[in-house]
PDB file of C-alpha atoms in Angstrom:
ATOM      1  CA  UNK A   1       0.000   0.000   0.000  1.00 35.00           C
ATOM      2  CA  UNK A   2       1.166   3.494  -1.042  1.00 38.00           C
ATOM      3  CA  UNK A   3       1.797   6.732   1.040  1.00 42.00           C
ATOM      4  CA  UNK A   4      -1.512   8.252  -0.636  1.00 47.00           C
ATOM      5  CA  UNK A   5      -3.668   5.202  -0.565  1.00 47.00           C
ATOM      6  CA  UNK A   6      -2.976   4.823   3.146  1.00 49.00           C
ATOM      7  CA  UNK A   7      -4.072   8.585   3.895  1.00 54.00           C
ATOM      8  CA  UNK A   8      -0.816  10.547   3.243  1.00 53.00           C
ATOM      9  CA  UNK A   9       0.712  12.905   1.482  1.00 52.00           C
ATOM     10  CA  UNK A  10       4.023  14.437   1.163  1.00 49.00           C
ATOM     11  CA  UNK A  11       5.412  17.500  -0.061  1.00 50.00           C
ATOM     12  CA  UNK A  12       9.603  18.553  -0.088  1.00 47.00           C
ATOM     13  CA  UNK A  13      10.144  22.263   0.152  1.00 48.00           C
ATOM     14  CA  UNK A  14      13.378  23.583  -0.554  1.00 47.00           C
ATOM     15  CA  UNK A  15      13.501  26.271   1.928  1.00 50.00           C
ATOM     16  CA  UNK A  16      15.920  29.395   2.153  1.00 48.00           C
ATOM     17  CA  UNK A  17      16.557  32.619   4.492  1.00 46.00           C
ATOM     18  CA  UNK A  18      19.090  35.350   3.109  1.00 45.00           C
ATOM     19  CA  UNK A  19      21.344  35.607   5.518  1.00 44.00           C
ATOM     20  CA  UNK A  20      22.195  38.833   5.765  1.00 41.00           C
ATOM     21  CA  UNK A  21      18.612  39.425   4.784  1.00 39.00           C
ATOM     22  CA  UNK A  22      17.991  42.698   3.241  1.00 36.00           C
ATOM     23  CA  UNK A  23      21.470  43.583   3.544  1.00 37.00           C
ATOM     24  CA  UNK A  24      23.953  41.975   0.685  1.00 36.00           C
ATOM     25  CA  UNK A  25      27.210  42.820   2.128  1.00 34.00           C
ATOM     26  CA  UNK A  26      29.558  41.085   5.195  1.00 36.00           C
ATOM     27  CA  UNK A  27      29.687  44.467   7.042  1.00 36.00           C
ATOM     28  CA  UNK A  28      26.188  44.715   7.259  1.00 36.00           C
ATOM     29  CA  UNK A  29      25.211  40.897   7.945  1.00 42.00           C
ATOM     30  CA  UNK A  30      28.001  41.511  10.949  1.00 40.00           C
ATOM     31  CA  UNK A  31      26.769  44.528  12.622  1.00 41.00           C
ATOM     32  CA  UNK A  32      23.235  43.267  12.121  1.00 44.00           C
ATOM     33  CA  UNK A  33      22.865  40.080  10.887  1.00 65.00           C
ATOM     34  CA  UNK A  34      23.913  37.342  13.617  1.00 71.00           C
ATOM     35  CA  UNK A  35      21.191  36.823  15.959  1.00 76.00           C
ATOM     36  CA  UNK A  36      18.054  37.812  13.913  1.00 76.00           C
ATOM     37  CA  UNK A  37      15.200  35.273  13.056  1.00 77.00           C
ATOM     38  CA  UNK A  38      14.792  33.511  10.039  1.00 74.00           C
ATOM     39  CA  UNK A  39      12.089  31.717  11.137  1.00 77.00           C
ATOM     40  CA  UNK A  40       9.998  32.653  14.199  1.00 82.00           C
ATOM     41  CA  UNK A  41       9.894  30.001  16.971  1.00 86.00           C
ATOM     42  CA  UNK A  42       6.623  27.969  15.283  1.00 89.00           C
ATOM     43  CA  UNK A  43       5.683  23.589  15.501  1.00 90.00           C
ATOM     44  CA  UNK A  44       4.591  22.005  12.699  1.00 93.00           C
ATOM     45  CA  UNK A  45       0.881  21.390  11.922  1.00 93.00           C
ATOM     46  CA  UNK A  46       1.877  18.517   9.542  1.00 94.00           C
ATOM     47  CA  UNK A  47       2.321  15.294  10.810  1.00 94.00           C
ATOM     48  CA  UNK A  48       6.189  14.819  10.612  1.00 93.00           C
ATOM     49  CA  UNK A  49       8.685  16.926   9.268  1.00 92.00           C
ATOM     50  CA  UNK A  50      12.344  15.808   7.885  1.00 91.00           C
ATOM     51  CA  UNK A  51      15.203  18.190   7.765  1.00 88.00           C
ATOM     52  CA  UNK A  52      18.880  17.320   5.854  1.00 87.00           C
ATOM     53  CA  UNK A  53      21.621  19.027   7.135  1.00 87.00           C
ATOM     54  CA  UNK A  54      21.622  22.703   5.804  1.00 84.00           C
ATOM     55  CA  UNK A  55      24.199  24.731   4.070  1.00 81.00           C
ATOM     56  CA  UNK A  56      25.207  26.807   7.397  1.00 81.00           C
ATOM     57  CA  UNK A  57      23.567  26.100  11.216  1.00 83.00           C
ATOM     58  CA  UNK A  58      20.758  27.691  12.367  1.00 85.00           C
ATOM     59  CA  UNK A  59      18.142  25.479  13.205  1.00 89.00           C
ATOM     60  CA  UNK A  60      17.181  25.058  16.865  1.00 93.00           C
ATOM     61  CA  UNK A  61      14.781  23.400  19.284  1.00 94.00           C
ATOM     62  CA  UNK A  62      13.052  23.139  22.413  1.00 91.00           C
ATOM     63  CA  UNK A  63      12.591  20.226  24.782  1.00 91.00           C
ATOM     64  CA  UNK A  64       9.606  20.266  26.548  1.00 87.00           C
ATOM     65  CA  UNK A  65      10.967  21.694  29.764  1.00 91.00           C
ATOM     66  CA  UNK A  66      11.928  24.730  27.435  1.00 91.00           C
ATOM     67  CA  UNK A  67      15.368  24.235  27.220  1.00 94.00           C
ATOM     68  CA  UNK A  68      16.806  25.515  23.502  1.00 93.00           C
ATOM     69  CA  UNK A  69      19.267  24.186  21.732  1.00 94.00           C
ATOM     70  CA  UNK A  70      21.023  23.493  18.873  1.00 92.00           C
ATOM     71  CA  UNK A  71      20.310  21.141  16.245  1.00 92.00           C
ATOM     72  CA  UNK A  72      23.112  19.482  14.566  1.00 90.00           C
ATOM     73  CA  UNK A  73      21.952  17.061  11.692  1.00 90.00           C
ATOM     74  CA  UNK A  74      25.406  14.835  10.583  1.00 89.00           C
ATOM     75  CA  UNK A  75      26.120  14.830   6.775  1.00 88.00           C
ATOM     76  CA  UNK A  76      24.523  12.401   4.862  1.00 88.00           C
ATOM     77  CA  UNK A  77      21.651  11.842   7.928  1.00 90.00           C
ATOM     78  CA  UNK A  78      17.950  13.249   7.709  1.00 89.00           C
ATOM     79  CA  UNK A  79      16.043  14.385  10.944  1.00 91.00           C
ATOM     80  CA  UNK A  80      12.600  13.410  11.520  1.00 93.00           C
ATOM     81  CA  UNK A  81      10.800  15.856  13.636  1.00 93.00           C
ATOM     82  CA  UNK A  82       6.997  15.350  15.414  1.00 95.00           C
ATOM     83  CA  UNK A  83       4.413  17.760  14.489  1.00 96.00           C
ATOM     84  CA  UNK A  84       0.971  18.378  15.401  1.00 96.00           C
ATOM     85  CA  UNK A  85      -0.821  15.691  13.239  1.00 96.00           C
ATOM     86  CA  UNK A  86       1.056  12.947  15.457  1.00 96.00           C
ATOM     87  CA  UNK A  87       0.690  14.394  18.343  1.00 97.00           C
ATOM     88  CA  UNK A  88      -2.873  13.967  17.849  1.00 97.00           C
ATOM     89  CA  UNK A  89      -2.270  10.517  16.901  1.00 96.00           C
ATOM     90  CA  UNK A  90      -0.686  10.035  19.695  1.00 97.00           C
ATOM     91  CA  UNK A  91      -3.041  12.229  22.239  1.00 98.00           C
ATOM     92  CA  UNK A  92       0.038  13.450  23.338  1.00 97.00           C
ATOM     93  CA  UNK A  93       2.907  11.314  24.135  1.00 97.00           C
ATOM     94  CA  UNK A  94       4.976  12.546  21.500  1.00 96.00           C
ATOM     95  CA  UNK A  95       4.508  16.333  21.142  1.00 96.00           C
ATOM     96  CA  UNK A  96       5.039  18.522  18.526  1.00 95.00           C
ATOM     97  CA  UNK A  97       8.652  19.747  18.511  1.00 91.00           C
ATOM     98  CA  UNK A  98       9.250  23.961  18.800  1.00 93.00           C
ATOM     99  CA  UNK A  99      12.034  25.516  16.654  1.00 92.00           C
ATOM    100  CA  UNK A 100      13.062  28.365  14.808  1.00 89.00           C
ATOM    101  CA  UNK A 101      15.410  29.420  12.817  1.00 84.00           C
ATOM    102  CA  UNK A 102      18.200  32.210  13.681  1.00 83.00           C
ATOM    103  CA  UNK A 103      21.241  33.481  12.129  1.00 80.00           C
ATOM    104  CA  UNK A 104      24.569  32.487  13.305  1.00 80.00           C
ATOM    105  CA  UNK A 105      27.603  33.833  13.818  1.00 76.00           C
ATOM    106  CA  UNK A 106      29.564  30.792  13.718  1.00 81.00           C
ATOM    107  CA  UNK A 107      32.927  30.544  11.525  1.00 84.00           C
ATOM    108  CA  UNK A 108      31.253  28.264   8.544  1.00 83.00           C
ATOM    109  CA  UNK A 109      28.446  30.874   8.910  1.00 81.00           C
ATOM    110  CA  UNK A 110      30.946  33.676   8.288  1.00 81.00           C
ATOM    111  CA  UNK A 111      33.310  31.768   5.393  1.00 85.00           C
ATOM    112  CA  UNK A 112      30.200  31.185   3.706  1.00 81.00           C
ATOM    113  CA  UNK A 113      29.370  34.419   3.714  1.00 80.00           C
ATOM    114  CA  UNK A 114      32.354  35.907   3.112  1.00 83.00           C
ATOM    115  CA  UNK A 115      32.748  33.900  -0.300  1.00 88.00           C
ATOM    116  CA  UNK A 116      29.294  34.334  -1.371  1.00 82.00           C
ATOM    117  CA  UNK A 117      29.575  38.701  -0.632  1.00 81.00           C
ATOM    118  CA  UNK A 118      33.279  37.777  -2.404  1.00 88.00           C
ATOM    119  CA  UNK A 119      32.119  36.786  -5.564  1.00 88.00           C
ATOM    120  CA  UNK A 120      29.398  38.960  -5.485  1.00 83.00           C
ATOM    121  CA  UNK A 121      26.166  36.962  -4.827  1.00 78.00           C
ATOM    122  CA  UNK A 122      23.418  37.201  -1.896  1.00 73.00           C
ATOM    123  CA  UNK A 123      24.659  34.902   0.982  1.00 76.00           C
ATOM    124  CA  UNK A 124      21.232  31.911   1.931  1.00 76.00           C
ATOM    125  CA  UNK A 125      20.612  29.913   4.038  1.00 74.00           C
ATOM    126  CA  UNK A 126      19.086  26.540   2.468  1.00 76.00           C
ATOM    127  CA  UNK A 127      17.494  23.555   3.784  1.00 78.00           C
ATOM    128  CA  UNK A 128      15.476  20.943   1.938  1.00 81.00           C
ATOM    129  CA  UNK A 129      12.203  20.310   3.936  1.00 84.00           C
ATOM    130  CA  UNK A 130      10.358  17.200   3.699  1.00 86.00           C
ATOM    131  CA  UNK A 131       6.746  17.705   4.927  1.00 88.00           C
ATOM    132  CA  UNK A 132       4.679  14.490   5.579  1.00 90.00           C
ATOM    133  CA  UNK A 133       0.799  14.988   6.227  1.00 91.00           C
ATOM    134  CA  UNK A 134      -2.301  13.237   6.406  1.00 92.00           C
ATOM    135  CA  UNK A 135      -4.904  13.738   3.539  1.00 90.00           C
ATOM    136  CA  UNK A 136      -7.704  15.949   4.178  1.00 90.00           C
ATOM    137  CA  UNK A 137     -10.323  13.523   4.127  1.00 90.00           C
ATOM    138  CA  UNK A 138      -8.378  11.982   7.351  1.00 92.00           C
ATOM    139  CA  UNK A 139      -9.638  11.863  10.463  1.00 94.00           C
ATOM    140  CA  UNK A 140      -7.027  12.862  13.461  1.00 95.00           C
ATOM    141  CA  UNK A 141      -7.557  11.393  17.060  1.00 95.00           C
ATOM    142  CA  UNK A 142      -5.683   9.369  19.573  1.00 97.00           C
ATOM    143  CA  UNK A 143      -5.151   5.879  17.983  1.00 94.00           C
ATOM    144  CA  UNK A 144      -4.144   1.898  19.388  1.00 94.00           C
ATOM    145  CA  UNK A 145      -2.405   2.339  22.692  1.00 96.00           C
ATOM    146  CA  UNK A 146      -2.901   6.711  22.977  1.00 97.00           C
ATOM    147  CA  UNK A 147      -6.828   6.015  23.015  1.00 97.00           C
ATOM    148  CA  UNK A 148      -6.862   7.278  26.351  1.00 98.00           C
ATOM    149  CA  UNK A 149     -10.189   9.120  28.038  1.00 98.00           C
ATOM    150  CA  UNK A 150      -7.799  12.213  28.810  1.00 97.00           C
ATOM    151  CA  UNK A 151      -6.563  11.723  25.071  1.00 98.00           C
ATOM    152  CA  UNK A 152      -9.682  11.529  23.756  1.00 97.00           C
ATOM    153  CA  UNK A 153     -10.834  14.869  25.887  1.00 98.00           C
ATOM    154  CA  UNK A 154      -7.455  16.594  24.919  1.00 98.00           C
ATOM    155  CA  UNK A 155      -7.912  15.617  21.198  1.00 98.00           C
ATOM    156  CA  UNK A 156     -11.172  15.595  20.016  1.00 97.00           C
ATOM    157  CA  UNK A 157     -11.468  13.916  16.472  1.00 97.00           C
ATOM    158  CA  UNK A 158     -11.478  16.124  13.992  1.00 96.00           C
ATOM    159  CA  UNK A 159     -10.410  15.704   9.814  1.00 95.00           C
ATOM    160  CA  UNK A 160      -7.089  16.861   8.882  1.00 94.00           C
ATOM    161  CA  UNK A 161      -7.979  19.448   6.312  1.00 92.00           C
ATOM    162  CA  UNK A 162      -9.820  21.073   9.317  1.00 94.00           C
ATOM    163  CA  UNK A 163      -7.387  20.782  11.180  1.00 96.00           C
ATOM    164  CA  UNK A 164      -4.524  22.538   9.059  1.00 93.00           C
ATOM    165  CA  UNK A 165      -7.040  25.013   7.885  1.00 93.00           C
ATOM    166  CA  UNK A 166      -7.917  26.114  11.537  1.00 93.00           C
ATOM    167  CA  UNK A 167      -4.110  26.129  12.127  1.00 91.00           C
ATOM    168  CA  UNK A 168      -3.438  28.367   8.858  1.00 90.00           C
ATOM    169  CA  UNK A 169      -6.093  30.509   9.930  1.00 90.00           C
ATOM    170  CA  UNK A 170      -5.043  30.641  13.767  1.00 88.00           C
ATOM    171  CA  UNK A 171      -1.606  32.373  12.550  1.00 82.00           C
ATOM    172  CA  UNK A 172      -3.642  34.620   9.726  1.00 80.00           C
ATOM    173  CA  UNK A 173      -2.333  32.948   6.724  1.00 76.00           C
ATOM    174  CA  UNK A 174      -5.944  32.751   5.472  1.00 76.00           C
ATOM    175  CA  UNK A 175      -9.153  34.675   6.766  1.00 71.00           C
TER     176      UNK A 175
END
């Protein structure tokens, strides 16, 4: 059986900050650069996400007693991150994972930025996304061994295109 005849669908982003945004030179990204967000601390609303290793660090997470930290994905390894579609699934026991992305001042942060400004181009960020999520027509609630009473009274069923569209709207990507 198939991804999409069992319910899912996937979709691989390539994703990319500028990072020096707005600003195309080293002396800029320097005096303002390190430090700013990419990508505001957000979870996922899909049901897993994968992340390669990008082109400079960047990435970080929480755990859930809030403590940040760095996420270091090896070469040639793929991380697999828990979003809000299994933590339904799961009513909980695996929640959603918190991260953002910020700009670093680290040194192959800075050499890459120094040869793309050096030959004259726009220094990114990039990280290829993968994006796993259940079809719309899907419903999401606590399944097998999560099909708790307090699971089922802390996840309420409810179809996945509701779901991401109350999500989307929650954040004002659509009215």
């Amino acid at each position: 059986e198939t991804l999409a005849a069992a319910g899912f669908v996937t979709l691989l982003g390539c994703t990319g900050e500028s990072a020096s945004r707005e600003q195309a030179v080293l002396g800029s990204l320097l005096e303002h650069g390190p430090g700013s967000v990419a990508a505001e601390l957000h979870d996922d609303l899909n049901l897993i996400t994968g992340h390669d290793r990008s082109n400079v660090p960047g990435l970080f997470a929480w755990t859930p007693s809030g403590e940040k930290f760095p996420v270091r994905v090896p070469e040639g390894c793929y991380l697999m991150q828990v979003a809000r579609q299994l933590e339904i699934l799961t009513g909980g026991f695996f929640l959603a994972g918190p991260h953002e992305v910020v700009i670093q001042d680290d040194a192959r942060t800075l050499d890459y930025i120094r040869t793309c400004v050096g030959q004259g181009l726009v220094p990114w960020r990039v990280s290829r996304t993968l994006f796993a999520h259940a079809a719309s027509r899907c419903m999401l609630e606590p399944i097998g061994p999560f099909n708790t009473a307090a699971a089922r009274k802390n996840y309420p069923p409810i179809l996945a295109g509701d779901q991401v569209r109350a999500e989307i709207m929650a954040i004002g990507l659509v009215e």
